[in-house]
Short mmCIF file of C-alpha atoms in Angstrom, two decimals:
data_model
loop_
_atom_site.label_atom_id
_atom_site.label_comp_id
_atom_site.label_asym_id
_atom_site.label_seq_id
_atom_site.Cartn_x
_atom_site.Cartn_y
_atom_site.Cartn_z
CA MET A 1 8.71 25.70 -32.87
CA PRO A 2 7.13 26.13 -29.42
CA PRO A 3 9.14 25.29 -26.29
CA ILE A 4 8.65 21.72 -25.07
CA LEU A 5 7.11 22.89 -21.81
CA ARG A 6 5.52 26.25 -21.14
CA ALA A 7 3.69 27.94 -18.29
CA GLU A 8 1.65 30.99 -19.30
CA HIS A 9 0.68 33.33 -16.45
CA VAL A 10 -0.24 30.38 -14.29
CA SER A 11 -1.97 30.93 -10.95
CA ARG A 12 -3.28 28.31 -8.59
CA SER A 13 -5.18 28.83 -5.37
CA PHE A 14 -6.57 26.34 -2.86
CA SER A 15 -9.61 26.71 -0.66
CA ILE A 16 -8.87 25.69 2.90
CA GLY A 17 -11.84 25.29 5.22
CA ARG A 18 -13.90 28.46 5.50
CA GLY A 19 -10.92 30.82 5.34
CA PRO A 20 -9.98 32.85 2.28
CA ASP A 21 -8.37 30.96 -0.62
CA VAL A 22 -4.64 30.45 -0.33
CA VAL A 23 -2.71 31.47 -3.44
CA ALA A 24 0.07 28.90 -3.88
CA VAL A 25 1.34 30.11 -7.26
CA HIS A 26 0.80 33.56 -8.78
CA ASP A 27 1.37 34.62 -12.37
CA PHE A 28 4.09 32.09 -13.09
CA SER A 29 5.51 32.06 -16.62
CA LEU A 30 8.34 29.90 -17.90
CA ASP A 31 9.53 28.35 -21.16
CA VAL A 32 11.58 25.18 -21.01
CA GLU A 33 13.48 24.25 -24.17
CA ALA A 34 14.04 20.65 -25.30
CA GLY A 35 17.07 19.09 -23.64
CA GLU A 36 17.27 21.79 -21.01
CA PHE A 37 17.80 21.15 -17.30
CA VAL A 38 15.81 23.70 -15.27
CA CYS A 39 15.81 23.90 -11.48
CA LEU A 40 12.98 25.54 -9.55
CA LEU A 41 14.69 26.81 -6.43
CA GLY A 42 12.85 28.07 -3.39
CA ALA A 43 12.05 27.63 0.27
CA SER A 44 9.33 25.22 1.32
CA GLY A 45 5.89 26.69 0.79
CA CYS A 46 6.91 28.69 -2.29
CA GLY A 47 4.56 26.75 -4.56
CA LYS A 48 7.24 24.83 -6.46
CA THR A 49 5.59 21.45 -5.91
CA THR A 50 2.22 22.94 -6.90
CA MET A 51 3.85 24.11 -10.13
CA LEU A 52 5.29 20.66 -10.76
CA ASN A 53 1.91 19.03 -10.10
CA MET A 54 0.42 21.27 -12.78
CA PHE A 55 3.15 20.31 -15.28
CA ALA A 56 2.30 16.66 -14.53
CA GLY A 57 -1.43 17.31 -14.91
CA PHE A 58 -2.20 16.14 -11.37
CA ILE A 59 -3.92 19.48 -10.74
CA GLN A 60 -5.14 22.26 -13.05
CA PRO A 61 -4.25 25.96 -12.91
CA THR A 62 -7.00 28.29 -11.68
CA GLU A 63 -5.72 30.87 -14.17
CA GLY A 64 -3.40 30.68 -17.14
CA ARG A 65 -2.29 27.58 -19.04
CA VAL A 66 0.35 24.89 -18.93
CA LEU A 67 1.41 23.61 -22.34
CA LEU A 68 3.34 20.60 -23.56
CA ARG A 69 4.57 21.14 -27.15
CA GLY A 70 1.98 23.87 -27.50
CA GLU A 71 -0.97 21.75 -26.31
CA PRO A 72 -2.66 22.45 -22.97
CA ILE A 73 -2.12 19.82 -20.25
CA THR A 74 -5.60 19.05 -18.94
CA GLN A 75 -5.19 15.60 -17.39
CA ILE A 76 -2.45 13.39 -15.99
CA GLU A 77 0.21 13.50 -18.68
CA PRO A 78 2.37 10.39 -19.11
CA ARG A 79 4.68 12.35 -21.44
CA CYS A 80 5.75 14.29 -18.32
CA GLY A 81 7.19 11.56 -16.09
CA VAL A 82 7.41 12.33 -12.39
CA VAL A 83 10.09 11.23 -9.93
CA PHE A 84 8.54 11.52 -6.49
CA GLN A 85 10.41 12.45 -3.35
CA SER A 86 8.65 9.59 -1.56
CA TYR A 87 9.64 7.16 -4.38
CA ALA A 88 6.04 5.87 -4.82
CA LEU A 89 7.34 2.44 -5.82
CA PHE A 90 4.88 -0.46 -5.92
CA PRO A 91 5.82 -2.54 -2.87
CA TRP A 92 4.26 -5.73 -4.29
CA LYS A 93 6.40 -5.60 -7.41
CA THR A 94 10.07 -6.46 -7.60
CA VAL A 95 12.62 -4.01 -8.97
CA GLN A 96 12.12 -5.65 -12.36
CA GLY A 97 8.33 -5.40 -12.07
CA ASN A 98 8.47 -1.75 -11.08
CA VAL A 99 10.77 -0.82 -13.95
CA GLU A 100 8.60 -2.75 -16.42
CA PHE A 101 5.36 -1.13 -15.23
CA GLY A 102 5.31 1.81 -17.65
CA LEU A 103 6.32 -0.44 -20.55
CA ARG A 104 3.52 -2.83 -19.66
CA MET A 105 1.08 0.09 -19.72
CA GLN A 106 2.36 0.97 -23.19
CA ARG A 107 1.68 -2.66 -24.22
CA ILE A 108 5.26 -3.23 -25.27
CA PRO A 109 5.83 -6.93 -26.05
CA SER A 110 7.44 -8.87 -23.25
CA ALA A 111 10.78 -9.63 -24.92
CA GLU A 112 11.43 -5.97 -25.63
CA ARG A 113 10.10 -5.03 -22.20
CA VAL A 114 12.54 -7.28 -20.40
CA GLN A 115 15.39 -6.02 -22.52
CA ARG A 116 14.56 -2.36 -21.97
CA ALA A 117 14.06 -2.84 -18.24
CA ALA A 118 17.44 -4.55 -18.03
CA ARG A 119 19.07 -1.63 -19.84
CA PHE A 120 17.72 0.94 -17.37
CA ILE A 121 18.38 -1.20 -14.33
CA GLU A 122 21.97 -1.33 -15.54
CA LEU A 123 21.98 2.43 -16.17
CA VAL A 124 21.14 3.11 -12.52
CA ARG A 125 23.59 0.36 -11.47
CA LEU A 126 21.13 -2.01 -9.84
CA GLN A 127 22.12 -5.21 -11.67
CA GLY A 128 21.70 -8.16 -9.33
CA PHE A 129 18.77 -6.57 -7.48
CA GLU A 130 16.11 -7.31 -10.13
CA ARG A 131 14.26 -9.78 -7.94
CA HIS A 132 14.36 -7.69 -4.76
CA TYR A 133 11.30 -5.96 -3.40
CA PRO A 134 11.61 -2.17 -2.84
CA THR A 135 11.43 -2.46 0.96
CA GLU A 136 14.53 -4.66 0.85
CA LEU A 137 16.55 -1.76 -0.59
CA SER A 138 18.09 1.37 0.91
CA GLY A 139 16.61 4.82 0.25
CA GLY A 140 19.22 5.64 -2.40
CA MET A 141 18.59 2.35 -4.19
CA GLN A 142 14.83 2.87 -4.08
CA GLN A 143 15.27 6.29 -5.67
CA ARG A 144 17.38 4.68 -8.41
CA VAL A 145 14.53 2.25 -9.08
CA THR A 146 12.14 5.20 -9.43
CA LEU A 147 14.55 6.81 -11.85
CA ALA A 148 14.91 3.60 -13.89
CA ARG A 149 11.12 3.11 -13.88
CA ILE A 150 10.46 6.56 -15.31
CA LEU A 151 13.38 6.48 -17.77
CA ALA A 152 12.24 3.10 -19.11
CA ALA A 153 8.79 4.58 -19.79
CA ASP A 154 10.67 7.17 -21.89
CA PRO A 155 8.66 10.37 -21.20
CA GLU A 156 9.52 13.55 -23.09
CA VAL A 157 10.05 15.54 -19.91
CA LEU A 158 11.25 14.45 -16.47
CA LEU A 159 9.69 16.23 -13.52
CA MET A 160 11.65 15.66 -10.33
CA ASP A 161 10.22 16.75 -7.00
CA GLU A 162 13.11 17.08 -4.51
CA PRO A 163 14.02 13.51 -5.37
CA PHE A 164 17.17 13.42 -3.24
CA ALA A 165 15.95 15.44 -0.25
CA ALA A 166 15.29 12.38 1.91
CA LEU A 167 18.75 10.91 1.29
CA ASP A 168 21.85 11.34 3.44
CA ALA A 169 24.48 13.79 2.16
CA MET A 170 26.83 11.17 0.69
CA THR A 171 24.10 9.24 -1.11
CA ARG A 172 22.66 12.52 -2.37
CA GLN A 173 25.99 13.47 -3.94
CA GLU A 174 26.25 10.05 -5.55
CA MET A 175 22.72 10.40 -6.98
CA GLN A 176 23.49 13.88 -8.31
CA GLU A 177 26.48 12.50 -10.18
CA GLU A 178 24.34 9.67 -11.46
CA LEU A 179 21.71 12.10 -12.70
CA LEU A 180 24.34 14.28 -14.42
CA ARG A 181 25.68 11.18 -16.16
CA ILE A 182 22.20 10.03 -17.21
CA GLN A 183 21.19 13.46 -18.45
CA GLU A 184 24.45 13.79 -20.37
CA ALA A 185 23.68 10.48 -22.09
CA SER A 186 19.94 10.88 -22.70
CA ARG A 187 19.63 14.65 -23.19
CA LYS A 188 16.24 14.51 -21.48
CA THR A 189 14.42 17.73 -20.66
CA ILE A 190 14.34 17.95 -16.88
CA VAL A 191 12.46 20.21 -14.48
CA PHE A 192 13.94 19.67 -11.05
CA ILE A 193 12.66 21.06 -7.77
CA THR A 194 15.03 21.76 -4.94
CA HIS A 195 15.57 24.01 -1.95
CA SER A 196 19.33 23.52 -2.12
CA ILE A 197 21.34 26.21 -3.89
CA ASP A 198 24.24 23.79 -4.33
CA GLU A 199 22.04 21.17 -5.93
CA ALA A 200 20.65 23.75 -8.36
CA LEU A 201 24.14 24.98 -9.26
CA ILE A 202 25.51 21.48 -9.81
CA LEU A 203 22.64 20.26 -11.96
CA ALA A 204 20.87 23.07 -13.79
CA ASP A 205 21.30 24.95 -17.05
CA ARG A 206 18.92 27.57 -15.73
CA ILE A 207 17.82 28.32 -12.19
CA VAL A 208 14.37 29.73 -11.50
CA VAL A 209 14.46 31.40 -8.09
CA MET A 210 10.95 31.45 -6.63
CA SER A 211 9.58 33.77 -3.98
CA ALA A 212 7.11 32.51 -1.44
CA ARG A 213 3.48 33.29 -0.55
CA PRO A 214 2.34 33.55 -3.19
CA GLY A 215 4.84 31.59 -5.26
CA ARG A 216 6.12 33.59 -8.20
CA VAL A 217 9.23 33.85 -10.33
CA LYS A 218 11.71 36.11 -8.59
CA ALA A 219 14.59 35.73 -11.02
CA ILE A 220 15.86 33.40 -13.71
CA LEU A 221 19.61 32.81 -13.87
CA GLU A 222 21.71 31.19 -16.55
CA ASN A 223 24.04 28.69 -14.94
CA THR A 224 27.27 29.38 -16.82
CA LEU A 225 29.27 26.58 -15.21
CA PRO A 226 30.79 24.38 -17.95
CA ARG A 227 29.47 20.96 -18.92
CA PRO A 228 29.98 18.03 -18.66
CA ARG A 229 29.82 18.58 -14.94
CA HIS A 230 30.80 16.68 -11.88
CA VAL A 231 29.97 17.44 -8.25
CA SER A 232 33.58 18.65 -7.85
CA ILE A 233 32.48 21.76 -9.78
CA GLN A 234 31.72 23.12 -6.31
CA LEU A 235 35.44 23.70 -5.84
CA SER A 236 35.80 26.03 -8.85
CA HIS A 237 36.04 29.84 -8.77
CA GLY A 238 33.05 30.49 -10.94
CA TYR A 239 30.97 28.41 -8.59
CA ALA A 240 31.53 30.67 -5.58
CA ALA A 241 30.63 33.82 -7.53
CA LEU A 242 27.46 32.24 -8.89
CA LYS A 243 26.50 30.90 -5.49
CA ALA A 244 26.91 34.39 -4.00
CA GLU A 245 24.59 35.76 -6.64
CA VAL A 246 21.89 33.14 -6.03
CA TRP A 247 22.29 33.46 -2.29
CA GLY A 248 21.72 37.22 -2.57
CA LEU A 249 18.37 36.56 -4.26
CA VAL A 250 17.34 33.87 -1.82
CA GLU A 251 18.50 35.82 1.22
CA SER A 252 16.23 38.77 0.55
CA GLU A 253 13.37 36.26 0.34
CA VAL A 254 14.28 34.70 3.65
CA HIS A 255 14.46 38.13 5.29
CA ARG A 256 11.14 39.17 3.86
CA HIS A 257 9.52 36.22 5.63
CA THR A 258 11.37 36.26 8.91
CA GLY A 259 10.73 40.04 9.16
CA ARG A 260 14.34 41.07 9.62
CA MET B 1 13.79 -18.95 22.79
CA THR B 2 14.32 -22.41 24.31
CA ALA B 3 13.86 -20.98 27.83
CA ARG B 4 10.55 -19.59 26.72
CA LEU B 5 9.53 -22.98 25.33
CA VAL B 6 10.54 -24.79 28.55
CA ILE B 7 8.44 -22.39 30.61
CA LYS B 8 5.48 -22.83 28.29
CA VAL B 9 5.63 -26.63 28.50
CA ALA B 10 6.16 -26.54 32.27
CA SER B 11 3.23 -24.18 32.71
CA VAL B 12 0.89 -26.55 30.90
CA ALA B 13 2.30 -29.62 32.71
CA VAL B 14 1.81 -28.02 36.16
CA PHE B 15 -1.73 -27.03 35.27
CA LEU B 16 -2.59 -30.57 34.05
CA LEU B 17 -1.04 -32.16 37.15
CA ALA B 18 -2.95 -29.85 39.49
CA TRP B 19 -6.13 -30.67 37.58
CA HIS B 20 -5.37 -34.39 37.72
CA PHE B 21 -4.82 -34.42 41.48
CA ALA B 22 -7.72 -32.10 42.23
CA THR B 23 -10.13 -34.43 40.42
CA THR B 24 -8.65 -37.87 41.37
CA THR B 25 -8.32 -37.06 45.10
CA GLY B 26 -11.98 -36.02 45.16
CA ALA B 27 -11.26 -32.37 46.00
CA ILE B 28 -13.38 -31.57 42.96
CA SER B 29 -16.29 -33.89 42.18
CA PRO B 30 -16.13 -35.51 38.70
CA LEU B 31 -19.73 -34.37 38.36
CA PHE B 32 -18.46 -30.84 38.02
CA LEU B 33 -15.16 -31.43 36.26
CA PRO B 34 -13.90 -34.74 34.83
CA SER B 35 -10.22 -35.65 35.22
CA PRO B 36 -7.76 -35.32 32.32
CA GLY B 37 -7.61 -39.14 32.19
CA GLN B 38 -11.36 -39.41 31.65
CA ILE B 39 -11.18 -36.85 28.88
CA ILE B 40 -8.36 -38.72 27.13
CA ALA B 41 -10.27 -42.00 27.40
CA GLN B 42 -13.36 -40.36 25.94
CA ALA B 43 -11.30 -38.84 23.13
CA GLN B 44 -9.82 -42.27 22.31
CA ASP B 45 -13.33 -43.74 22.06
CA LEU B 46 -14.40 -40.99 19.69
CA ILE B 47 -11.28 -41.35 17.58
CA VAL B 48 -11.78 -45.13 17.28
CA THR B 49 -15.40 -44.76 16.19
CA GLY B 50 -14.45 -41.93 13.83
CA ASP B 51 -17.03 -39.63 15.42
CA LEU B 52 -14.48 -36.98 16.40
CA TRP B 53 -12.98 -36.70 12.93
CA ARG B 54 -16.46 -36.66 11.36
CA SER B 55 -17.53 -33.81 13.66
CA VAL B 56 -14.40 -31.78 12.97
CA LEU B 57 -14.82 -32.32 9.24
CA ILE B 58 -18.50 -31.39 9.07
CA SER B 59 -18.04 -28.21 11.13
CA SER B 60 -15.01 -27.25 9.01
CA GLU B 61 -17.01 -27.74 5.84
CA ARG B 62 -19.75 -25.44 7.11
CA VAL B 63 -17.26 -22.77 8.14
CA PHE B 64 -15.44 -23.02 4.82
CA ALA B 65 -18.62 -22.74 2.73
CA GLY B 66 -20.05 -19.81 4.71
CA PHE B 67 -16.71 -18.01 4.91
CA VAL B 68 -15.93 -18.35 1.21
CA LEU B 69 -19.44 -17.19 0.32
CA ALA B 70 -19.04 -14.18 2.63
CA GLY B 71 -15.70 -13.33 1.02
CA LEU B 72 -17.14 -13.64 -2.50
CA VAL B 73 -19.88 -11.16 -1.62
CA ALA B 74 -18.08 -8.82 0.77
CA VAL B 75 -14.69 -8.30 -0.92
CA PRO B 76 -16.07 -7.05 -4.26
CA LEU B 77 -18.77 -5.04 -2.49
CA GLY B 78 -16.20 -3.47 -0.16
CA VAL B 79 -13.95 -2.53 -3.08
CA VAL B 80 -16.83 -0.96 -5.00
CA MET B 81 -17.97 0.94 -1.89
CA ALA B 82 -14.46 2.29 -1.37
CA VAL B 83 -13.97 3.58 -4.91
CA TRP B 84 -17.53 4.68 -5.80
CA TRP B 85 -19.23 6.75 -3.13
CA PRO B 86 -22.89 6.22 -4.22
CA ALA B 87 -22.46 2.47 -3.56
CA LYS B 88 -21.29 3.27 -0.04
CA ALA B 89 -24.24 5.61 0.48
CA ILE B 90 -26.67 2.90 -0.67
CA VAL B 91 -25.25 0.10 1.48
CA ASP B 92 -24.19 2.05 4.60
CA PRO B 93 -27.59 2.32 6.35
CA PHE B 94 -28.16 -1.45 6.09
CA ILE B 95 -24.69 -2.18 7.41
CA SER B 96 -25.31 0.09 10.40
CA LEU B 97 -28.49 -1.81 11.24
CA LEU B 98 -27.16 -5.31 10.61
CA ARG B 99 -23.78 -5.00 12.26
CA PRO B 100 -24.94 -4.94 15.91
CA LEU B 101 -26.86 -8.22 15.40
CA PRO B 102 -24.94 -11.27 16.67
CA SER B 103 -25.20 -14.18 14.25
CA ILE B 104 -27.17 -16.14 16.84
CA THR B 105 -30.14 -13.77 16.46
CA TRP B 106 -30.48 -15.00 12.86
CA ILE B 107 -31.10 -18.57 13.99
CA PRO B 108 -34.95 -18.37 14.22
CA LEU B 109 -35.34 -16.76 10.80
CA THR B 110 -32.83 -19.01 9.05
CA ILE B 111 -34.48 -22.13 10.50
CA LEU B 112 -37.82 -20.87 9.20
CA TRP B 113 -36.38 -20.20 5.74
CA LEU B 114 -33.90 -23.04 5.35
CA GLY B 115 -34.76 -25.72 7.91
CA ILE B 116 -32.08 -27.17 10.17
CA GLY B 117 -29.88 -28.70 7.49
CA GLU B 118 -26.52 -27.69 6.04
CA GLN B 119 -27.84 -24.60 4.26
CA GLN B 120 -28.97 -23.07 7.53
CA LYS B 121 -25.55 -23.62 9.18
CA VAL B 122 -23.77 -22.11 6.19
CA ALA B 123 -26.23 -19.19 6.24
CA ILE B 124 -25.42 -18.46 9.90
CA VAL B 125 -21.68 -18.45 9.15
CA PHE B 126 -22.28 -16.21 6.16
CA LEU B 127 -24.49 -13.76 8.06
CA GLY B 128 -22.05 -13.55 10.95
CA SER B 129 -18.97 -13.03 8.75
CA TRP B 130 -19.68 -10.95 5.68
CA ILE B 131 -19.98 -7.57 7.39
CA TYR B 132 -16.55 -7.93 9.01
CA ILE B 133 -14.92 -8.83 5.72
CA LEU B 134 -16.73 -5.87 4.14
CA TYR B 135 -15.40 -3.46 6.77
CA TYR B 136 -11.83 -4.66 6.54
CA THR B 137 -11.92 -4.54 2.73
CA LEU B 138 -13.40 -1.05 2.73
CA ALA B 139 -10.77 0.20 5.17
CA ALA B 140 -7.93 -1.50 3.28
CA VAL B 141 -8.91 0.05 -0.06
CA GLN B 142 -9.47 3.48 1.46
CA ARG B 143 -6.00 3.36 2.99
CA VAL B 144 -4.24 2.78 -0.35
CA ASP B 145 -1.61 5.51 -0.77
CA PRO B 146 -3.00 7.97 -3.37
CA MET B 147 0.62 8.61 -4.41
CA LEU B 148 0.75 5.08 -5.87
CA VAL B 149 -2.34 5.75 -7.96
CA ARG B 150 -0.83 9.02 -9.19
CA ALA B 151 2.43 7.29 -10.02
CA ALA B 152 0.61 4.56 -11.96
CA ARG B 153 -1.44 7.06 -13.97
CA ASN B 154 1.71 9.07 -14.63
CA LEU B 155 3.20 5.87 -16.07
CA GLY B 156 0.22 5.58 -18.41
CA ALA B 157 -2.15 3.31 -16.44
CA ARG B 158 -5.84 3.61 -17.25
CA ASP B 159 -8.76 2.89 -14.90
CA GLY B 160 -8.67 -0.89 -15.33
CA ALA B 161 -4.94 -1.16 -14.72
CA VAL B 162 -5.18 1.20 -11.74
CA MET B 163 -7.80 -1.09 -10.19
CA TRP B 164 -6.20 -4.48 -10.92
CA GLN B 165 -2.54 -3.62 -10.75
CA VAL B 166 -2.46 -0.92 -8.07
CA ILE B 167 -5.51 -0.65 -5.81
CA LEU B 168 -6.16 -4.39 -5.35
CA PRO B 169 -2.56 -5.48 -4.68
CA ALA B 170 -2.04 -2.47 -2.41
CA ALA B 171 -5.16 -3.36 -0.41
CA LEU B 172 -4.51 -7.12 -0.36
CA PRO B 173 -2.51 -7.28 2.91
CA GLY B 174 -5.28 -5.40 4.73
CA ILE B 175 -7.99 -7.58 3.20
CA ILE B 176 -6.20 -10.78 4.15
CA ALA B 177 -5.53 -9.57 7.70
CA GLY B 178 -9.25 -8.85 8.03
CA MET B 179 -10.18 -12.27 6.67
CA LYS B 180 -7.90 -13.98 9.18
CA ILE B 181 -9.66 -12.21 12.05
CA THR B 182 -13.04 -13.00 10.52
CA LEU B 183 -12.19 -16.70 10.25
CA ALA B 184 -12.22 -17.02 14.05
CA ILE B 185 -15.59 -15.24 14.11
CA SER B 186 -16.92 -17.68 11.48
CA TRP B 187 -15.97 -20.56 13.77
CA SER B 188 -17.90 -19.14 16.70
CA CYS B 189 -20.88 -18.68 14.35
CA VAL B 190 -20.96 -22.33 13.27
CA LEU B 191 -20.67 -23.56 16.84
CA SER B 192 -23.56 -21.44 18.05
CA ALA B 193 -25.66 -22.71 15.14
CA GLU B 194 -24.75 -26.31 15.95
CA LEU B 195 -25.54 -25.88 19.64
CA VAL B 196 -29.07 -24.80 18.86
CA ALA B 197 -30.18 -27.16 16.13
CA ALA B 198 -27.94 -29.81 14.62
CA GLN B 199 -27.37 -33.55 14.57
CA SER B 200 -23.73 -33.28 13.63
CA GLY B 201 -20.67 -31.12 14.08
CA LEU B 202 -18.54 -30.13 17.08
CA GLY B 203 -21.24 -27.92 18.57
CA ALA B 204 -23.76 -30.78 18.41
CA LEU B 205 -21.20 -33.12 19.97
CA ILE B 206 -20.89 -30.84 22.99
CA TRP B 207 -24.65 -30.53 23.28
CA GLN B 208 -25.05 -34.33 23.15
CA GLY B 209 -22.56 -34.63 26.01
CA LYS B 210 -24.62 -32.19 28.01
CA ASP B 211 -27.91 -34.01 27.25
CA TRP B 212 -26.47 -37.40 28.16
CA GLY B 213 -24.74 -36.08 31.29
CA ASN B 214 -21.39 -37.04 29.69
CA LEU B 215 -19.10 -34.24 30.85
CA PRO B 216 -15.87 -35.74 29.37
CA LEU B 217 -17.58 -35.62 25.97
CA VAL B 218 -18.29 -31.89 26.45
CA LEU B 219 -14.64 -31.24 27.25
CA VAL B 220 -13.37 -33.34 24.33
CA GLY B 221 -15.58 -31.22 22.08
CA MET B 222 -14.16 -28.00 23.53
CA VAL B 223 -10.55 -29.13 23.15
CA ALA B 224 -11.25 -30.29 19.59
CA ILE B 225 -12.64 -26.83 18.75
CA SER B 226 -9.52 -25.11 20.11
CA ILE B 227 -7.17 -27.35 18.16
CA THR B 228 -9.18 -27.13 14.93
CA VAL B 229 -9.30 -23.32 15.03
CA LEU B 230 -5.57 -23.18 15.81
CA ILE B 231 -4.82 -25.35 12.79
CA ALA B 232 -7.14 -23.24 10.63
CA ASP B 233 -5.19 -20.15 11.74
CA MET B 234 -1.89 -21.77 10.79
CA VAL B 235 -3.22 -22.67 7.36
CA ALA B 236 -4.46 -19.10 6.92
CA GLU B 237 -1.01 -17.81 7.90
CA ARG B 238 0.58 -20.03 5.24
CA ILE B 239 -1.82 -18.80 2.57
CA GLU B 240 -1.10 -15.21 3.59
CA ARG B 241 2.64 -15.71 3.12
CA LEU B 242 2.06 -17.20 -0.31
CA LEU B 243 -0.23 -14.40 -1.45
CA ILE B 244 1.83 -11.45 -0.21
CA PRO B 245 5.48 -12.43 -0.55
CA TRP B 246 6.62 -8.81 -0.51
CA GLU B 247 5.81 -8.53 3.19
CA ARG B 248 7.64 -11.66 4.29
CA HIS B 249 10.78 -9.93 5.57
CA ARG B 250 8.73 -7.30 7.40
CA ARG B 251 7.32 -10.01 9.60
CA ALA B 252 10.66 -11.66 10.09
#
């Protein structure tokens, strides 16, 4: 059986003005197994968002292929649901309306739609806010709505693009716990982008360290920390050793670019 | 808030008093400016005969018809131009040529084509309004966050759903804001049309006052225009709140 999500020698370049093409991703290969939680870790500009956009089908690789269950992704792929850093909620729809959107697109009958939306609103602990508009909610709550909206649509893979980067440290920690809890319960396959080593260590089964300009896979690490996890895992011994290892990989990257 | 209101009322009262004394003491000849009392008396006459109300109503009807017609043409056209570039390329040169023309320059042609009846007044309102609505619609649709379209497609939306459930609601606040601004322009269009060739309406009322040397009548007409447009604005504001409830707290 093929992996649920696969990148085969993927490269992507962009033409910018009259200058030479910029290579955002170069020869990127990765297999993601069903139920796995993979973090793409790297500094900004390392092509991780470009990679995610190709998994979602927003853009196409210039070389190589991206496959979902062995079939090439050639257009926007609803089976790969995206959680955007900027939330991308529909401001004219209430929380309920936003969470129901994907179900409506799937033409699910209204009774079942309402029921399923309620279930996911409860899962992200937003009961009582169904009739609120997104702009009436805090950043953390808006990101929960995005999560509920995509989970209700029930995609096979979740693609998360630095979803918690815009949140304050306390809310971020709360959302990480929430995501661990949800992933534990749903066993969704998740590809998660982050530039935070801690976030990758708390969440991931595997960590893909990316190098920048052009973006490529520098190393892939198994995260051996036990599950089920909680953010307090950061206090354990194994955590420090693993963090040192990841930091070593990232540090050499940082030095390469600052010229030290 | 109350202090502000007191100052506003006082400001108007002082102005009216100064006007009253300037005209009743003879410092300003009533031939040049009638006194507030004369204007009120004239207004009472017009209210009793029903002429004022009739004029307001007929001008409002013309504005409404021309404005709605302009919206029915310009909103769909603006949306199509924003999402399908060949449409924009086809229409753009005509817009560039038509836009600098004030609606008043259409009066000779429209009289030739339509006479001096209702159709011609409505045509002037239409011709003076539709391009503005088109521009605001175009801009509103072009400003829709492409992230929202991506998100909708990622949730399984096809072209129809993207248009009706994402692009149009996202552009609606901008379209409505543009229509509110255009409504005031529509009013100036109808008045210019009524000044030139009409037997009825607020513009015609003012012109009658001028022809008969009845200056209070001219001023009653002007005040009536101000109040009518203010009320139209308030109604538009109400409709806006009803149509885009998700922005209500942003204004608050």
